[in-house]
DNA sequence: CTGAAAGCGCTTACAG
DNA sequence: CTGAAAGCGCTTACAG
């Protein structure tokens, strides 16, 4: 509860001005090496830690970035993606002694309002935009605001902000060729929300592949990533006359739910049904059989995003150059496990 | 990018002093109703939002609280608990226009250091302490620091800070009686980390019950909550000569992994093995059969914790009175599903 | 009820 | 190399 020590205390103890203390502490020229050393020593033994608010007010930077999540508590909990992403972001951020401010929102409007407020308050120096949609209005909104932001997903054509993304097309082709090689000809896909950018990218990639390889059928049904929907759609797919011999899920939660439905219907996996999941979280190794999946390192992805945002904030580059910060990550790799096998249909 | 509007701008536009603007904006006496209305109108149309740093510096409060998570990215991702808790916390916080600062740490030492720094910097006004351990050193540490904190878990005897917790003993009795009634006599439990407070509380509760009901055996094996460990321990349990007919898991991730192992060994659930999980996340309904579990509303729990912390921060009450803020939540309820049934061993 | 001023704890030109 | 001062944008006693 003791009063906090300020630069004034250090200045008094060292017999110098507050300005000198500031220069010494921030490693800037303006003080001799000997005074700097003395000041540093005193600051150290007094346990000095600069007050954030005062610093922020002076330099007009929050030393923090924000992330707004537009998902329900349930989805956020069950979907390992977000926490892994946040962990990665956070690791890079705290290394740069930046804070992460998090807010959960219900609607886009609310999300935009949060950005406006955060920026007006200077509570954050930048934000991460998750779940990039097709024609996402947030992109222009934050750009107009002048709020530094990075798109966690992409690529975002003509956007005025950097993006960090994975090529989703290549893995789609990889899965399809793999399933084809295993003899599967009737494949189905339980896709994600069709308003999301990566969903449309995958949609297109699968369509391309089926145009090349002669699959008998390739049904795509869109869903909302929840286990309930994943199960419902799987039930429908497996109840059809010519049921698919393989199903691809756009996330792991739905894939696990799909496996549950297969068990429920008495179908052996992979004997009678092969299952492929996207986003290989530990969830995929919890089940029996373990799920074949498309592996990406989401935590590393988060770190990447944070690096780009920090660069963007630190840079004086005009926003038009910001695009050059965009980074494309290594595409997801196929990790074959027990849930896929030859088709015997 | 336009310059932010400050109270000075509003004062100039309204023809009053900055002080008057501040009073008007904060709903404090010191201005007539007519001036207040005029100021509010002008502030509104100028889109005024107060600068956080300036406000924080003046009132010496951060308008933010922090949460440090000492878990790996993988655990944080797979365990729905944390994101659900955070969502709940966040909902209450943002209603009070408080921010949430999050940091992931590796060790206790690092965690304590984060608290020290956050508080010295006045980056937060208080913190949440998760994963309360037996004789948890963090409790005294934050109290000594004078950093307002609430223990997310408990009860913490003689602690100098409020706690929000569930009674774990009652649900343990409930499960045991339920399993007993189903005819199970050989039960096993895959428990959580034994250094955690709630693990010891459950340990004791199960021990008490087995002293009353005549179970043939009640094996308890401690683990680390990961699916790998859950699977490994389950494999060991089910390979023993007199294998248990029911297994209770201290979290849902291990329970799902356990179900996977049962499938792997060709054991039918619940015909040959009953499974009970703690912390009923959507994960428990993803599997087939769905998992019987102990249901708690973690999101509501998070909200509760946030309310207590906000009260604590707002209150001028001496820390010794803080304990009266402690709240005990409704204990977990048993939700019977397909994974439990009569014992036929 | 209102205005002018000091202060929160930093940073940063500006003189010596 | 060093010191004294102004300023960041608020809040809050203190006089009128």
XYZ file of C-alpha atoms (C1' of nucleotides) in Angstrom:
722
model
C 0.000 0.000 0.000
C 3.087 2.185 0.273
C 2.977 5.166 -2.012
C 4.259 4.308 -5.430
C 7.711 5.549 -6.293
C 7.793 8.096 -9.095
C 10.531 9.617 -11.162
C 10.381 12.601 -8.835
C 11.477 10.364 -5.952
C 14.330 8.994 -7.994
C 15.339 12.438 -9.158
C 15.448 13.634 -5.565
C 17.433 10.629 -4.423
C 19.888 10.948 -7.284
C 20.116 14.690 -7.045
C 19.128 15.228 -10.682
C 16.101 16.524 -12.557
C 13.070 14.436 -13.498
C 14.032 14.906 -17.117
C 17.392 13.308 -16.540
C 15.708 10.355 -14.855
C 13.408 9.915 -17.816
C 16.308 10.005 -20.275
C 18.305 7.549 -18.231
C 15.426 5.135 -17.826
C 14.529 5.176 -21.477
C 18.065 4.726 -22.660
C 18.085 7.993 -24.539
C 20.982 10.421 -24.919
C 21.034 13.457 -22.686
C 22.754 12.046 -19.629
C 26.321 10.952 -19.043
C 26.995 7.276 -18.584
C 27.893 7.784 -14.967
C 24.653 9.592 -14.073
C 22.687 7.059 -16.071
C 24.238 4.228 -14.112
C 23.562 5.965 -10.815
C 19.932 6.669 -11.748
C 19.388 3.113 -12.950
C 20.817 1.743 -9.728
C 18.605 3.947 -7.581
C 15.532 3.189 -9.658
C 16.291 -0.486 -9.319
C 16.642 -0.478 -5.568
C 13.570 1.693 -5.122
C 11.645 -0.784 -7.247
C 10.528 1.814 -9.698
C 7.936 0.892 -12.302
C 6.623 3.691 -14.496
C 2.965 4.531 -14.272
C 1.248 3.426 -17.467
C -1.344 6.140 -17.562
C 1.194 8.907 -17.216
C 3.383 7.420 -19.898
C 0.438 6.820 -22.201
C -0.765 10.353 -21.734
C 2.625 11.766 -22.598
C 3.465 9.671 -25.596
C -0.183 9.244 -26.545
C 0.073 5.520 -27.006
C -1.733 2.911 -24.945
C 0.922 0.220 -25.041
C -1.925 -2.175 -25.545
C -3.856 -3.726 -28.382
C -7.335 -5.122 -28.442
C -9.267 -8.075 -29.715
C -13.040 -8.192 -29.948
C -14.608 -11.615 -30.276
C -18.027 -11.884 -31.863
C -18.930 -15.354 -30.689
C -21.054 -16.767 -27.932
C -19.451 -17.900 -24.717
C -20.246 -21.484 -25.682
C -18.575 -21.317 -29.054
C -15.573 -19.539 -27.622
C -15.221 -22.229 -25.025
C -15.554 -25.271 -27.192
C -13.551 -23.986 -30.139
C -9.876 -24.387 -29.241
C -8.954 -22.025 -32.045
C -9.544 -18.806 -30.146
C -7.673 -19.568 -26.987
C -4.748 -20.918 -28.974
C -4.742 -17.820 -31.120
C -4.911 -15.590 -28.079
C -2.104 -17.464 -26.361
C 0.090 -16.918 -29.368
C -0.822 -13.280 -29.669
C -0.234 -12.759 -26.011
C 3.192 -14.394 -26.007
C 4.500 -11.967 -28.602
C 2.738 -9.024 -27.054
C 4.043 -9.484 -23.556
C 7.537 -9.925 -24.926
C 7.132 -6.389 -26.231
C 5.464 -5.408 -22.961
C 2.215 -4.671 -24.722
C -1.031 -5.525 -23.033
C -3.961 -7.330 -24.584
C -7.461 -6.043 -24.006
C -10.256 -8.433 -24.773
C -13.929 -7.873 -25.309
C -16.743 -10.216 -26.255
C -19.467 -8.700 -28.423
C -22.778 -9.879 -29.810
C -23.194 -8.039 -33.081
C -21.085 -6.360 -35.761
C -22.559 -3.021 -34.793
C -21.434 -3.542 -31.250
C -18.037 -4.612 -32.479
C -17.617 -1.482 -34.587
C -18.698 0.591 -31.621
C -16.048 -1.043 -29.492
C -13.390 -0.127 -32.025
C -14.590 3.433 -32.193
C -14.563 3.763 -28.437
C -11.259 2.025 -27.890
C -9.623 4.267 -30.405
C -11.248 7.454 -29.184
C -10.258 6.604 -25.638
C -6.823 5.580 -26.845
C -7.300 2.463 -24.863
C -5.561 0.490 -27.581
C -3.005 1.240 -30.257
C -4.381 -1.325 -32.634
C -6.708 -4.294 -33.002
C -6.983 -7.768 -34.439
C -9.898 -8.493 -36.752
C -11.002 -12.114 -36.494
C -13.392 -14.165 -38.593
C -12.856 -12.139 -41.741
C -15.954 -12.183 -43.870
C -16.624 -11.681 -47.546
C -16.804 -7.935 -48.131
C -16.160 -7.420 -44.454
C -17.329 -3.942 -43.464
C -14.912 -3.805 -40.543
C -11.951 -3.483 -42.878
C -12.951 -0.092 -44.211
C -14.338 0.976 -40.881
C -11.089 0.679 -38.984
C -9.127 2.080 -41.912
C -11.382 5.143 -42.021
C -10.995 5.487 -38.293
C -7.231 5.416 -38.697
C -7.107 2.594 -36.177
C -4.193 0.271 -36.923
C -5.462 -3.242 -37.451
C -4.466 -6.564 -38.879
C -6.823 -8.993 -40.489
C -6.487 -12.442 -38.949
C -7.335 -14.213 -42.184
C -7.295 -13.368 -45.826
C -6.114 -12.564 -48.326
C -8.107 -9.360 -48.308
C -7.901 -7.878 -51.778
C -7.483 -4.140 -51.938
C -7.724 -3.780 -48.197
C -6.026 -0.891 -46.539
C -4.597 -3.039 -43.812
C -2.226 -5.959 -43.532
C -3.479 -9.510 -43.321
C -2.000 -12.700 -41.987
C -3.423 -15.813 -43.549
C -2.953 -19.369 -44.726
C -3.516 -20.561 -48.241
C -6.575 -22.750 -47.868
C -6.863 -23.866 -51.465
C -3.834 -26.114 -51.517
C -4.852 -28.197 -48.483
C -8.301 -28.644 -49.990
C -6.746 -30.150 -53.084
C -4.526 -32.304 -50.898
C -7.461 -33.769 -49.004
C -9.413 -34.461 -52.134
C -6.534 -36.201 -53.851
C -5.911 -38.224 -50.725
C -9.531 -39.315 -50.489
C -9.605 -40.050 -54.187
C -6.535 -42.202 -53.882
C -8.237 -44.114 -51.070
C -11.026 -44.888 -53.500
C -13.641 -42.477 -52.194
C -15.979 -41.225 -54.891
C -18.907 -39.932 -52.849
C -17.617 -37.215 -50.581
C -19.475 -34.665 -48.484
C -18.345 -31.575 -46.719
C -19.767 -29.917 -43.651
C -18.578 -26.412 -44.281
C -18.380 -23.371 -42.051
C -20.371 -20.172 -42.202
C -20.700 -19.205 -45.821
C -20.269 -15.538 -45.061
C -16.696 -16.134 -43.941
C -13.925 -15.530 -46.409
C -12.054 -18.765 -45.894
C -15.239 -20.736 -46.387
C -15.681 -19.297 -49.857
C -12.035 -19.922 -50.629
C -12.443 -23.547 -49.667
C -15.739 -23.760 -51.543
C -13.977 -22.671 -54.699
C -11.008 -24.961 -54.164
C -13.194 -28.038 -53.713
C -15.252 -27.099 -56.744
C -12.074 -26.860 -58.788
C -10.846 -30.239 -57.662
C -14.099 -32.011 -58.363
C -13.968 -30.547 -61.839
C -10.666 -32.336 -62.369
C -11.081 -35.640 -60.522
C -14.154 -37.694 -61.345
C -15.943 -37.872 -58.039
C -19.410 -39.290 -58.215
C -20.739 -36.652 -55.853
C -19.463 -33.872 -53.664
C -22.152 -32.464 -51.424
C -21.432 -29.306 -49.471
C -23.626 -28.195 -46.587
C -22.892 -25.043 -44.664
C -23.204 -24.806 -40.916
C -22.282 -22.690 -37.934
C -19.358 -24.696 -36.511
C -21.317 -25.955 -33.509
C -21.387 -29.587 -32.543
C -25.186 -29.602 -32.732
C -25.203 -28.481 -36.337
C -22.327 -30.784 -37.204
C -24.255 -33.723 -35.777
C -27.526 -32.745 -37.419
C -25.992 -32.388 -40.846
C -24.016 -35.586 -40.492
C -27.168 -37.457 -39.559
C -28.828 -36.136 -42.678
C -25.895 -37.018 -44.888
C -25.604 -40.530 -43.550
C -29.318 -41.181 -43.844
C -29.407 -40.490 -47.564
C -29.764 -43.328 -50.015
C -26.335 -42.979 -51.519
C -24.503 -41.848 -48.463
C -21.004 -40.459 -48.734
C -18.061 -42.663 -47.838
C -16.076 -39.723 -46.569
C -16.969 -36.449 -44.867
C -14.761 -33.409 -44.515
C -15.509 -30.996 -41.673
C -14.431 -27.372 -41.606
C -13.516 -27.504 -37.922
C -12.680 -30.099 -35.352
C -15.712 -29.669 -33.134
C -18.080 -30.668 -35.920
C -15.804 -33.536 -36.881
C -15.922 -34.943 -33.368
C -19.696 -34.569 -33.385
C -19.778 -36.312 -36.763
C -17.819 -39.222 -35.389
C -20.329 -39.428 -32.561
C -23.162 -39.673 -35.057
C -21.354 -42.409 -36.968
C -21.106 -44.388 -33.732
C -24.729 -43.639 -33.018
C -25.727 -45.058 -36.394
C -23.519 -48.061 -35.898
C -21.207 -47.131 -38.735
C -17.602 -48.124 -38.333
C -15.006 -45.426 -38.847
C -12.998 -45.699 -41.062
C -14.384 -49.011 -42.356
C -17.669 -47.505 -43.522
C -16.985 -43.826 -43.225
C -13.833 -41.724 -43.398
C -13.645 -38.449 -41.514
C -11.334 -35.493 -42.041
C -11.208 -32.451 -39.760
C -9.781 -28.988 -40.205
C -7.741 -27.334 -37.495
C -6.013 -30.039 -35.681
C -6.518 -29.267 -32.015
C -5.844 -31.832 -29.286
C -9.538 -32.598 -29.654
C -8.718 -34.674 -32.719
C -6.577 -37.032 -30.699
C -9.120 -37.489 -27.948
C -11.407 -39.699 -29.958
C -11.199 -43.260 -31.142
C -10.244 -43.482 -33.851
C -8.187 -40.301 -33.768
C -9.192 -37.871 -36.456
C -7.244 -37.301 -39.612
C -6.890 -33.572 -39.895
C -5.446 -30.517 -41.490
C -2.843 -29.253 -39.086
C -1.948 -25.625 -38.560
C -0.036 -24.155 -35.672
C -2.603 -21.663 -34.447
C -0.471 -20.437 -31.584
C 2.347 -19.575 -33.976
C -0.243 -17.963 -36.206
C -1.292 -15.744 -33.321
C 2.303 -14.738 -32.686
C 2.655 -13.879 -36.322
C -0.407 -11.686 -36.219
C 0.896 -9.890 -33.159
C 4.251 -9.244 -34.801
C 2.568 -7.694 -37.788
C 0.369 -5.503 -35.636
C 3.298 -4.329 -33.540
C 5.232 -3.510 -36.691
C 2.270 -1.637 -38.046
C 1.914 0.391 -34.883
C 5.601 1.123 -34.640
C 5.885 2.120 -38.263
C 5.267 5.614 -39.512
C 4.586 4.149 -42.930
C 1.445 5.488 -44.606
C -1.432 3.062 -44.475
C -1.152 2.343 -48.184
C 2.186 0.712 -47.569
C 0.786 -1.311 -44.745
C -0.219 -4.005 -47.151
C 3.385 -4.928 -47.607
C 3.312 -6.232 -44.050
C 0.869 -8.941 -45.024
C 2.227 -12.368 -44.453
C 1.115 -15.665 -45.829
C 1.730 -18.559 -43.503
C 2.587 -22.117 -44.377
C -0.582 -23.899 -45.470
C -2.158 -26.551 -43.273
C -0.599 -30.004 -43.517
C -2.564 -33.203 -43.741
C -2.082 -35.398 -40.670
C -3.507 -38.828 -41.487
C -4.823 -40.728 -38.493
C -7.216 -43.548 -37.837
C -10.390 -41.900 -39.071
C -9.568 -42.273 -42.753
C -9.152 -45.435 -44.746
C -9.969 -47.102 -48.048
C -13.511 -46.834 -49.337
C -15.489 -50.067 -49.556
C -18.855 -48.636 -50.385
C -7.138 10.688 -38.058
C -8.718 13.992 -37.055
C -7.456 15.311 -33.760
C -9.376 13.875 -30.879
C -11.855 16.163 -29.192
C -11.007 17.014 -25.613
C -12.894 18.661 -22.806
C -11.053 21.850 -23.715
C -12.769 21.830 -27.102
C -16.133 21.303 -25.501
C -15.472 23.999 -22.925
C -14.588 26.439 -25.674
C -17.649 25.519 -27.718
C -19.941 25.793 -24.714
C -18.278 28.899 -23.368
C -17.588 27.357 -19.969
C -14.542 26.123 -18.091
C -13.025 22.664 -18.428
C -14.018 22.005 -14.850
C -17.646 22.627 -15.656
C -17.429 20.211 -18.562
C -15.968 17.552 -16.319
C -18.710 18.009 -13.741
C -21.406 17.910 -16.368
C -20.023 14.821 -18.050
C -19.618 12.925 -14.820
C -23.047 13.805 -13.525
C -21.679 15.573 -10.488
C -23.059 18.692 -8.825
C -21.413 21.977 -9.587
C -23.252 22.959 -12.748
C -26.806 24.078 -13.317
C -29.116 21.745 -15.161
C -29.264 24.059 -18.128
C -25.470 24.251 -18.571
C -25.221 20.532 -18.018
C -27.721 19.896 -20.789
C -25.919 22.246 -23.125
C -22.544 20.679 -22.413
C -23.904 17.164 -22.840
C -25.455 18.121 -26.158
C -22.240 19.625 -27.455
C -20.162 16.709 -26.229
C -22.554 14.378 -27.959
C -22.460 16.081 -31.294
C -18.700 16.470 -31.181
C -18.439 12.763 -30.487
C -16.486 13.219 -27.314
C -14.980 10.196 -25.623
C -12.720 10.824 -22.642
C -9.112 9.820 -22.918
C -8.518 6.829 -20.664
C -4.965 7.627 -19.769
C -5.791 11.156 -18.670
C -8.708 9.955 -16.623
C -6.698 7.128 -15.091
C -3.891 9.471 -14.218
C -6.253 11.853 -12.470
C -8.332 9.404 -10.512
C -5.465 6.932 -10.244
C -7.554 3.991 -11.315
C -7.017 1.944 -14.434
C -10.629 1.096 -15.176
C -9.370 -2.340 -15.990
C -8.764 -5.624 -14.252
C -6.418 -8.413 -15.151
C -6.297 -12.148 -15.419
C -3.100 -14.152 -15.664
C -3.426 -17.699 -16.930
C -0.770 -20.203 -15.981
C -1.509 -22.850 -18.526
C -0.042 -23.854 -21.849
C -1.615 -22.665 -25.057
C -2.769 -26.220 -25.713
C -4.513 -26.652 -22.396
C -6.112 -23.237 -22.638
C -7.412 -24.108 -26.057
C -8.837 -27.514 -25.352
C -10.288 -26.744 -21.938
C -13.584 -24.917 -22.523
C -13.560 -23.777 -18.914
C -11.272 -20.794 -19.389
C -12.923 -19.210 -22.368
C -16.338 -19.647 -20.801
C -15.087 -18.105 -17.589
C -13.519 -15.230 -19.465
C -16.668 -14.632 -21.479
C -18.655 -14.383 -18.301
C -16.147 -12.108 -16.638
C -16.006 -9.937 -19.685
C -19.765 -9.550 -19.981
C -20.022 -8.087 -16.496
C -16.900 -6.029 -16.897
C -17.861 -4.330 -20.108
C -21.261 -3.548 -18.662
C -19.353 -1.521 -16.099
C -17.045 -0.228 -18.850
C -14.091 -1.936 -17.300
C -11.488 -3.478 -19.523
C -9.987 -6.933 -19.185
C -6.253 -7.383 -19.574
C -5.062 -10.893 -20.158
C -1.667 -12.456 -19.842
C -0.446 -16.002 -20.244
C 2.412 -17.027 -17.961
C 4.575 -20.102 -17.541
C 5.458 -20.207 -13.866
C 4.143 -18.968 -10.528
C 7.130 -16.700 -10.208
C 6.289 -15.126 -13.517
C 2.682 -14.810 -12.470
C 3.591 -13.037 -9.231
C 5.876 -10.757 -11.189
C 3.009 -9.875 -13.510
C 0.860 -8.908 -10.539
C 3.609 -6.801 -9.069
C 4.164 -4.996 -12.343
C 0.498 -4.537 -13.187
C -0.133 -3.024 -9.813
C 2.970 -0.838 -9.799
C 2.082 0.410 -13.249
C -1.521 0.797 -12.197
C -2.398 -1.054 -15.323
C -5.161 -2.847 -13.466
C -7.308 -2.119 -10.447
C -7.605 -5.745 -9.483
C -7.067 -9.310 -10.608
C -8.667 -12.739 -10.759
C -6.742 -15.640 -9.261
C -7.486 -18.885 -11.088
C -6.630 -22.489 -10.267
C -6.474 -21.917 -6.538
C -4.034 -24.317 -4.963
C -3.609 -25.733 -1.500
C -1.703 -23.146 0.537
C -1.614 -20.950 -2.528
C 1.189 -18.412 -2.136
C -0.534 -15.969 -4.477
C -3.210 -15.232 -1.899
C -0.859 -13.616 0.573
C 1.228 -12.112 -2.168
C -1.536 -9.993 -3.656
C -2.884 -9.158 -0.220
C 0.548 -7.912 0.877
C 0.783 -5.953 -2.323
C -2.569 -4.370 -1.573
C -3.750 -5.467 -4.985
C -7.499 -6.152 -4.933
C -8.137 -9.711 -6.016
C -10.769 -12.395 -5.963
C -10.050 -16.071 -5.744
C -11.842 -17.956 -8.486
C -12.291 -21.052 -6.374
C -12.345 -21.856 -2.721
C -13.259 -21.673 0.007
C -9.968 -20.136 1.066
C -9.822 -20.291 4.837
C -8.416 -17.252 6.547
C -7.610 -15.586 3.269
C -7.514 -11.842 3.130
C -9.493 -11.721 -0.067
C -12.944 -12.726 -1.258
C -13.521 -16.000 -3.022
C -16.209 -17.217 -5.363
C -16.630 -20.949 -5.352
C -18.875 -23.965 -5.671
C -19.361 -26.574 -3.027
C -17.704 -29.605 -4.575
C -18.396 -32.066 -1.804
C -22.126 -32.371 -2.329
C -21.914 -33.245 -6.033
C -19.297 -35.873 -5.231
C -21.724 -37.546 -2.861
C -24.429 -37.258 -5.467
C -22.381 -39.058 -8.110
C -21.371 -41.803 -5.752
C -24.901 -42.454 -4.589
C -26.059 -42.462 -8.171
C -23.415 -44.961 -9.225
C -24.116 -47.051 -6.171
C -27.789 -47.125 -6.985
C -26.935 -48.294 -10.492
C -25.149 -51.213 -8.915
C -21.581 -50.106 -9.390
C -19.231 -51.353 -6.704
C -15.846 -50.934 -8.342
C -15.399 -47.286 -9.177
C -12.334 -45.351 -10.257
C -11.624 -41.681 -10.480
C -9.255 -39.854 -12.751
C -8.665 -36.793 -10.643
C -7.110 -33.437 -11.412
C -3.857 -31.978 -10.184
C -3.501 -32.853 -6.535
C -2.013 -29.478 -5.697
C -5.293 -27.772 -6.571
C -7.683 -26.957 -3.794
C -10.810 -28.365 -5.357
C -9.051 -31.637 -6.061
C -8.356 -32.116 -2.382
C -11.907 -31.177 -1.527
C -13.211 -33.798 -3.908
C -10.652 -36.319 -2.656
C -12.002 -35.894 0.836
C -15.627 -36.021 -0.241
C -15.169 -39.292 -2.129
C -13.271 -40.781 0.770
C -16.137 -39.897 3.074
C -18.710 -41.468 0.824
C -16.822 -44.697 0.368
C -16.610 -44.896 4.124
C -20.391 -44.922 4.254
C -21.417 -46.934 1.204
C -19.847 -50.361 0.775
C -17.999 -50.010 -2.489
C -15.692 -52.874 -3.280
C -13.017 -50.496 -4.502
C -12.507 -46.818 -5.219
C -9.258 -46.127 -6.991
C -8.145 -42.523 -7.411
C -5.380 -41.566 -9.813
C -4.283 -37.980 -10.197
C -3.486 -36.435 -13.537
C -2.937 -33.144 -15.289
C -6.282 -32.707 -17.062
C -4.851 -33.410 -20.508
C -6.431 -35.874 -22.878
C -3.171 -37.801 -23.125
C -3.023 -38.399 -19.399
C -6.702 -39.154 -19.233
C -6.297 -41.775 -21.932
C -3.177 -43.272 -20.416
C -4.714 -43.638 -16.988
C -7.942 -45.015 -18.385
C -6.007 -47.628 -20.325
C -4.265 -48.668 -17.140
C -7.482 -48.816 -15.169
C -9.289 -50.865 -17.771
C -6.404 -53.291 -18.180
C -6.404 -54.315 -14.537
C -7.741 -57.684 -13.498
C -10.718 -56.347 -11.613
C -11.433 -53.361 -13.730
C -13.826 -50.689 -12.540
C -17.347 -50.607 -13.915
C -17.507 -46.840 -13.667
C -14.967 -44.062 -13.983
C -15.378 -40.478 -12.836
C -13.245 -37.817 -14.514
C -12.428 -34.449 -12.984
C -12.870 -32.630 -16.278
C -14.559 -33.199 -19.589
C -11.476 -33.430 -21.751
C -10.215 -36.482 -19.879
C -13.679 -37.999 -19.932
C -13.870 -37.718 -23.695
C -10.409 -39.255 -23.940
C -11.550 -42.011 -21.597
C -14.516 -42.770 -23.804
C -12.107 -42.995 -26.730
C -10.051 -45.573 -24.872
C -13.154 -47.604 -24.044
C -13.983 -47.699 -27.751
C -10.388 -48.581 -28.498
C -10.570 -51.545 -26.121
C -13.890 -52.611 -27.543
C -15.760 -51.911 -24.333
C -19.306 -50.786 -24.699
C -20.345 -47.639 -22.854
C -22.446 -47.774 -20.738
C -22.981 -51.537 -21.042
C -19.543 -52.439 -19.754
C -18.335 -49.128 -18.455
C -20.070 -46.036 -17.106
C -18.445 -42.646 -17.476
C -19.076 -39.449 -15.543
C -17.472 -36.110 -16.374
C -17.091 -32.900 -14.402
C -17.735 -29.537 -15.973
C -20.354 -30.070 -18.527
C -19.140 -28.224 -21.602
C -20.669 -28.787 -25.038
C -17.867 -31.310 -25.418
C -19.914 -33.765 -23.383
C -22.696 -33.749 -25.932
C -20.410 -34.214 -28.897
C -19.699 -37.842 -28.214
C -21.739 -40.987 -28.561
C -22.979 -41.826 -26.079
C -23.232 -38.322 -24.660
C -21.463 -38.003 -21.336
C -23.239 -37.893 -18.018
C -21.773 -34.936 -16.230
C -21.729 -32.502 -13.381
C -23.111 -29.309 -14.779
C -22.082 -25.832 -13.691
C -22.722 -22.618 -15.516
C -19.153 -21.431 -15.898
C -20.108 -18.286 -17.769
C -22.405 -17.214 -14.944
C -19.629 -18.116 -12.550
C -17.321 -15.731 -14.379
C -19.903 -12.968 -14.160
C -20.187 -13.603 -10.464
C -16.460 -13.327 -10.003
C -16.394 -10.065 -11.906
C -19.176 -8.615 -9.793
C -17.295 -9.424 -6.638
C -14.090 -7.912 -7.941
C -15.852 -4.742 -9.046
C -17.484 -4.446 -5.649
C -14.161 -4.962 -3.970
C -12.531 -2.289 -6.067
C -15.336 0.164 -5.579
C -15.509 -0.368 -1.869
C -13.455 1.551 0.616
C -13.926 -1.293 3.045
C -10.749 -2.438 4.784
C -9.403 -5.667 3.381
C -10.453 -7.592 6.465
C -14.034 -6.992 5.576
C -13.466 -8.093 2.045
C -14.141 -11.644 3.032
C -17.778 -10.845 3.451
C -17.938 -10.453 -0.298
C -17.220 -14.127 -0.756
C -19.990 -15.915 -2.524
C -20.750 -19.558 -2.729
C -22.435 -20.574 -5.961
C -24.983 -23.269 -6.500
C -23.205 -26.622 -6.566
C -22.859 -28.566 -9.799
C -25.916 -30.598 -10.809
C -25.769 -34.119 -12.121
C -26.922 -34.357 -15.739
C -27.433 -38.022 -16.534
C -26.867 -38.932 -20.172
C -26.061 -42.012 -22.169
C -22.666 -42.765 -20.724
C -23.965 -44.145 -17.447
C -26.078 -47.204 -16.862
C -26.550 -50.234 -14.639
C -23.486 -52.267 -13.736
C -23.372 -55.819 -15.050
C -19.835 -56.701 -14.099
C -23.509 27.937 -9.604
C -19.112 28.961 -11.954
C -14.054 29.924 -13.079
C -9.161 29.654 -12.604
C -5.618 26.702 -10.978
C -3.134 22.870 -9.378
C -2.108 18.210 -9.797
C -1.848 13.138 -11.466
C 3.354 11.106 -13.425
C 5.359 10.894 -17.168
C 8.065 12.885 -21.835
C 10.288 16.222 -24.533
C 11.724 20.346 -26.715
C 14.357 24.402 -25.122
C 17.885 26.930 -22.861
C 22.143 27.036 -20.477
C 25.792 17.031 -20.471
C 22.166 19.010 -17.452
C 18.105 21.721 -15.488
C 13.780 24.086 -15.499
C 9.441 24.167 -17.799
C 5.611 23.058 -20.534
C 2.400 19.788 -21.931
C -0.435 15.304 -22.485
C -6.165 15.433 -20.954
C -8.413 14.713 -17.419
C -10.317 15.654 -12.089
C -10.929 18.206 -8.028
C -10.401 21.171 -4.204
C -10.559 26.248 -3.669
C -12.147 30.856 -4.283
C -15.521 33.945 -5.948
